[in-house]
CSV table of C-alpha atoms in Angstrom, one decimal:
chain,number,residue,atom,x,y,z
A,1,MET,CA,0.0,-0.1,0.0
A,2,ARG,CA,1.2,3.5,-0.7
A,3,PRO,CA,-0.4,7.0,-0.8
A,4,HIS,CA,0.3,9.2,-3.8
A,5,ALA,CA,0.2,12.8,-4.2
A,6,ASN,CA,-2.3,15.2,-2.5
A,7,VAL,CA,-3.6,12.9,0.1
A,8,ARG,CA,-6.5,14.6,1.6
A,9,LEU,CA,-6.0,15.0,5.3
A,10,ASP,CA,-8.0,16.8,8.0
A,11,TRP,CA,-5.8,19.9,8.7
A,12,ARG,CA,-6.0,23.3,8.6
A,13,GLY,CA,-3.5,24.2,5.8
A,14,PRO,CA,-3.8,24.4,1.8
A,15,ARG,CA,-5.6,21.6,0.2
A,16,VAL,CA,-2.8,20.9,-2.3
A,17,VAL,CA,0.5,20.3,-0.8
A,18,ASP,CA,3.4,19.4,-3.1
A,19,ALA,CA,7.3,19.3,-3.1
A,20,SER,CA,7.3,23.3,-3.9
A,21,THR,CA,5.1,24.0,-0.8
A,22,PRO,CA,7.4,25.8,1.8
A,23,TRP,CA,8.5,23.4,4.5
A,24,SER,CA,7.3,25.7,7.4
A,25,VAL,CA,3.9,25.3,5.8
A,26,SER,CA,3.7,21.6,4.9
A,27,LYS,CA,5.6,20.2,7.7
A,28,PRO,CA,2.4,19.6,9.9
A,29,TYR,CA,0.8,18.1,6.9
A,30,PHE,CA,3.4,15.6,6.5
A,31,LEU,CA,3.7,15.0,10.2
A,32,LYS,CA,0.1,13.7,9.8
A,33,LEU,CA,0.7,11.7,6.8
A,34,ALA,CA,3.4,10.1,8.5
A,35,ASP,CA,0.9,8.8,11.0
A,36,LEU,CA,-1.2,7.7,8.3
A,37,SER,CA,1.6,6.0,6.4
A,38,ARG,CA,2.6,4.1,9.5
A,39,THR,CA,-1.0,2.8,10.0
A,40,MET,CA,-1.4,1.7,6.3
A,41,GLY,CA,1.9,0.2,6.4
A,42,ALA,CA,2.9,2.4,3.6
A,43,THR,CA,6.2,1.3,1.6
A,44,ALA,CA,6.8,4.5,-0.4
A,45,TYR,CA,5.1,7.8,-1.4
A,46,SER,CA,5.3,9.9,-4.4
A,47,ILE,CA,4.6,13.9,-4.4
A,48,HIS,CA,4.3,15.9,-7.5
A,49,ALA,CA,7.3,18.5,-7.9
A,50,GLY,CA,4.8,21.7,-7.8
A,51,ARG,CA,5.5,25.2,-9.0
A,52,ASN,CA,8.6,27.0,-9.7
A,53,ALA,CA,9.9,30.3,-8.1
A,54,ASP,CA,8.2,32.5,-10.5
A,55,ASN,CA,4.9,31.0,-9.9
A,56,GLY,CA,4.7,30.8,-6.1
A,57,GLY,CA,6.8,27.8,-5.6
A,58,CYS,CA,10.6,27.6,-5.2
A,59,SER,CA,13.8,26.4,-7.1
A,60,LEU,CA,14.6,22.8,-8.3
A,61,GLY,CA,17.3,22.6,-5.5
A,62,THR,CA,15.0,23.8,-2.8
A,63,MET,CA,12.1,21.5,-4.2
A,64,LEU,CA,14.6,18.4,-4.0
A,65,ASP,CA,15.6,19.6,-0.3
A,66,ASN,CA,11.7,19.4,0.3
A,67,VAL,CA,11.7,15.8,-1.2
A,68,ALA,CA,14.5,14.8,1.3
A,69,ARG,CA,12.7,16.5,4.2
A,70,VAL,CA,9.4,14.5,3.5
A,71,ARG,CA,11.4,11.3,3.2
A,72,ASP,CA,12.8,11.9,6.6
A,73,THR,CA,9.4,12.7,8.0
A,74,LEU,CA,7.6,9.6,6.6
A,75,ASP,CA,10.7,7.5,7.1
A,76,ILE,CA,10.0,5.8,3.7
A,77,PRO,CA,11.2,6.5,0.4
A,78,VAL,CA,9.7,9.5,-1.5
A,79,ALA,CA,9.6,9.6,-5.2
A,80,VAL,CA,8.9,13.0,-6.8
A,81,GLU,CA,6.6,13.1,-10.0
A,82,GLY,CA,7.7,15.4,-12.8
A,83,LEU,CA,5.2,17.5,-14.5
A,84,TYR,CA,5.1,19.2,-18.0
A,85,PRO,CA,5.0,22.4,-19.8
A,86,ALA,CA,1.9,24.6,-19.5
A,87,LYS,CA,0.7,28.1,-20.2
A,88,GLY,CA,2.7,30.7,-18.2
A,89,SER,CA,5.4,27.8,-17.5
A,90,PRO,CA,4.2,27.4,-13.8
A,91,PHE,CA,5.8,24.0,-13.0
A,92,LEU,CA,8.8,22.3,-11.8
A,93,MET,CA,10.3,19.5,-13.6
A,94,ALA,CA,8.7,20.6,-16.7
A,95,THR,CA,11.6,20.5,-19.3
A,96,TRP,CA,13.7,17.9,-20.3
A,97,GLY,CA,16.8,19.8,-18.6
A,98,GLU,CA,15.0,19.7,-15.3
A,99,TYR,CA,14.2,15.9,-15.6
A,100,GLU,CA,17.8,15.1,-16.7
A,101,ALA,CA,19.2,17.3,-13.7
A,102,VAL,CA,17.2,15.2,-11.2
A,103,LEU,CA,18.4,12.1,-12.8
A,104,ARG,CA,22.0,13.1,-12.9
A,105,ASP,CA,21.8,14.2,-9.3
A,106,GLY,CA,21.4,10.5,-8.6
A,107,LYS,CA,20.0,11.0,-5.1
A,108,THR,CA,16.2,11.7,-5.5
A,109,PRO,CA,13.7,8.7,-6.2
A,110,LEU,CA,11.3,9.4,-9.3
A,111,ALA,CA,7.8,8.6,-10.3
A,112,ILE,CA,7.6,9.0,-14.1
A,113,ASP,CA,4.2,9.7,-15.4
A,114,LEU,CA,4.3,8.7,-19.0
A,115,SER,CA,1.3,10.9,-19.7
A,116,HIS,CA,3.2,14.0,-18.5
A,117,ILE,CA,6.1,12.9,-20.8
A,118,ASN,CA,3.9,12.5,-23.7
A,119,ILE,CA,2.7,16.6,-23.1
A,120,LEU,CA,6.6,17.4,-22.8
A,121,THR,CA,7.3,15.4,-26.1
A,122,ARG,CA,4.6,17.1,-28.1
A,123,ARG,CA,5.6,20.6,-26.7
A,124,LEU,CA,9.4,20.2,-26.7
A,125,GLY,CA,10.4,17.3,-28.8
A,126,SER,CA,11.1,13.9,-28.3
A,127,HIS,CA,14.1,12.8,-26.3
A,128,ASP,CA,13.4,8.8,-26.2
A,129,ASP,CA,17.0,8.0,-24.9
A,130,LEU,CA,16.3,10.1,-21.9
A,131,VAL,CA,13.1,8.6,-21.2
A,132,ALA,CA,14.5,5.3,-21.4
A,133,GLU,CA,17.3,6.3,-19.0
A,134,LEU,CA,14.5,7.6,-16.6
A,135,LEU,CA,12.5,4.5,-16.8
A,136,THR,CA,15.5,2.1,-16.2
A,137,TYR,CA,17.0,4.3,-13.2
A,138,PRO,CA,17.4,2.5,-10.3
A,139,LEU,CA,15.5,5.0,-8.1
A,140,THR,CA,12.6,5.0,-10.3
A,141,LEU,CA,9.8,3.9,-7.8
A,142,GLU,CA,6.7,4.4,-9.8
A,143,VAL,CA,5.5,4.5,-13.5
A,144,HIS,CA,2.1,6.1,-14.2
A,145,ILE,CA,0.5,5.2,-17.5
A,146,SER,CA,-2.5,6.9,-19.2
A,147,GLY,CA,-3.4,8.2,-22.6
A,148,ASN,CA,-3.8,11.7,-23.6
A,149,ASP,CA,-3.2,13.8,-27.0
A,150,GLY,CA,-0.4,15.6,-25.9
A,151,ARG,CA,-2.3,18.7,-25.1
A,152,ALA,CA,-3.8,17.9,-21.5
A,153,ASP,CA,-3.2,15.5,-18.7
A,154,SER,CA,-6.7,14.0,-19.5
A,155,HIS,CA,-5.9,10.6,-17.7
A,156,ALA,CA,-7.6,8.7,-20.8
A,157,LEU,CA,-7.5,5.0,-21.5
A,158,CYS,CA,-4.3,3.9,-23.4
A,159,ASN,CA,-5.2,3.0,-27.1
A,160,GLY,CA,-1.8,1.0,-27.7
A,161,GLN,CA,-0.5,4.0,-29.9
A,162,GLU,CA,1.4,5.8,-27.3
A,163,PHE,CA,5.0,6.7,-28.3
A,164,TRP,CA,6.5,5.2,-25.1
A,165,TRP,CA,4.9,1.7,-25.3
A,166,PRO,CA,8.2,0.3,-26.6
A,167,LEU,CA,10.4,2.1,-23.9
A,168,MET,CA,8.4,0.1,-21.3
A,169,GLU,CA,11.0,-2.7,-21.8
A,170,HIS,CA,13.4,-0.3,-20.0
A,171,VAL,CA,11.2,0.1,-16.7
A,172,ASN,CA,13.1,-0.6,-13.6
A,173,PRO,CA,11.9,-4.0,-12.6
A,174,ASN,CA,11.3,-2.9,-9.0
A,175,ALA,CA,9.2,-0.1,-10.1
A,176,VAL,CA,5.5,-0.2,-9.6
A,177,ILE,CA,3.3,0.5,-12.6
A,178,PHE,CA,0.1,2.6,-12.0
A,179,ASP,CA,-2.7,2.7,-14.7
A,180,GLU,CA,-4.1,6.2,-14.3
A,181,GLY,CA,-6.5,5.8,-17.2
A,182,THR,CA,-10.0,6.8,-16.3
A,183,ARG,CA,-12.3,3.9,-16.7
A,184,SER,CA,-15.7,5.5,-16.1
A,185,THR,CA,-17.4,8.5,-14.6
A,186,PRO,CA,-21.1,8.8,-13.5
A,187,GLU,CA,-21.6,11.0,-16.7
A,188,ARG,CA,-20.1,8.4,-19.0
A,189,GLU,CA,-22.2,5.7,-17.3
A,190,LYS,CA,-25.2,7.8,-18.0
A,191,ARG,CA,-24.3,8.3,-21.7
A,192,THR,CA,-23.2,4.6,-22.2
A,193,THR,CA,-26.0,2.8,-20.2
A,194,THR,CA,-28.5,1.0,-22.5
A,195,HIS,CA,-31.9,0.9,-21.0
A,196,ILE,CA,-33.9,-2.3,-21.8
A,197,ALA,CA,-37.8,-1.8,-21.9
């Protein structure tokens, strides 16, 4: 069992806490999450990289320091999940250079979301060799898969045409693969339900 980013806890701070949230703000959240993680017997946690310094967040180095603080608080491995380019460039780990910098640092576990990588590829061009390195990295703890058209993180079902399928052979054998494709919603159920009279 392992919790994933933005676990909803009963606390008085912001609803979304990520690796760019100032430690003075997020520490009480992670102390509560540590209790929950111990109760669950959690073996790891993954956290979104968050926002960059120009958008209410922090630098890449501070974000990595925060990931280490979360790891020390939870006392389990903590993987950072990179994001993707978006309007206004708000996110950390949203360029190939930032993904590579974290990989080359060699200290921080990763959660590789291939849907995010698809958006990155569409907007900044392909870097299959780097994606293969990210997947095979010994500290890649999770690989998240879902489909999208490269424009938004829609969590669609995979259709088998995703550019990254051939790269899956490189996945660290110890990584957990999460399928984040949305199977159904109440709205979709209403549209697809056949009524028999």
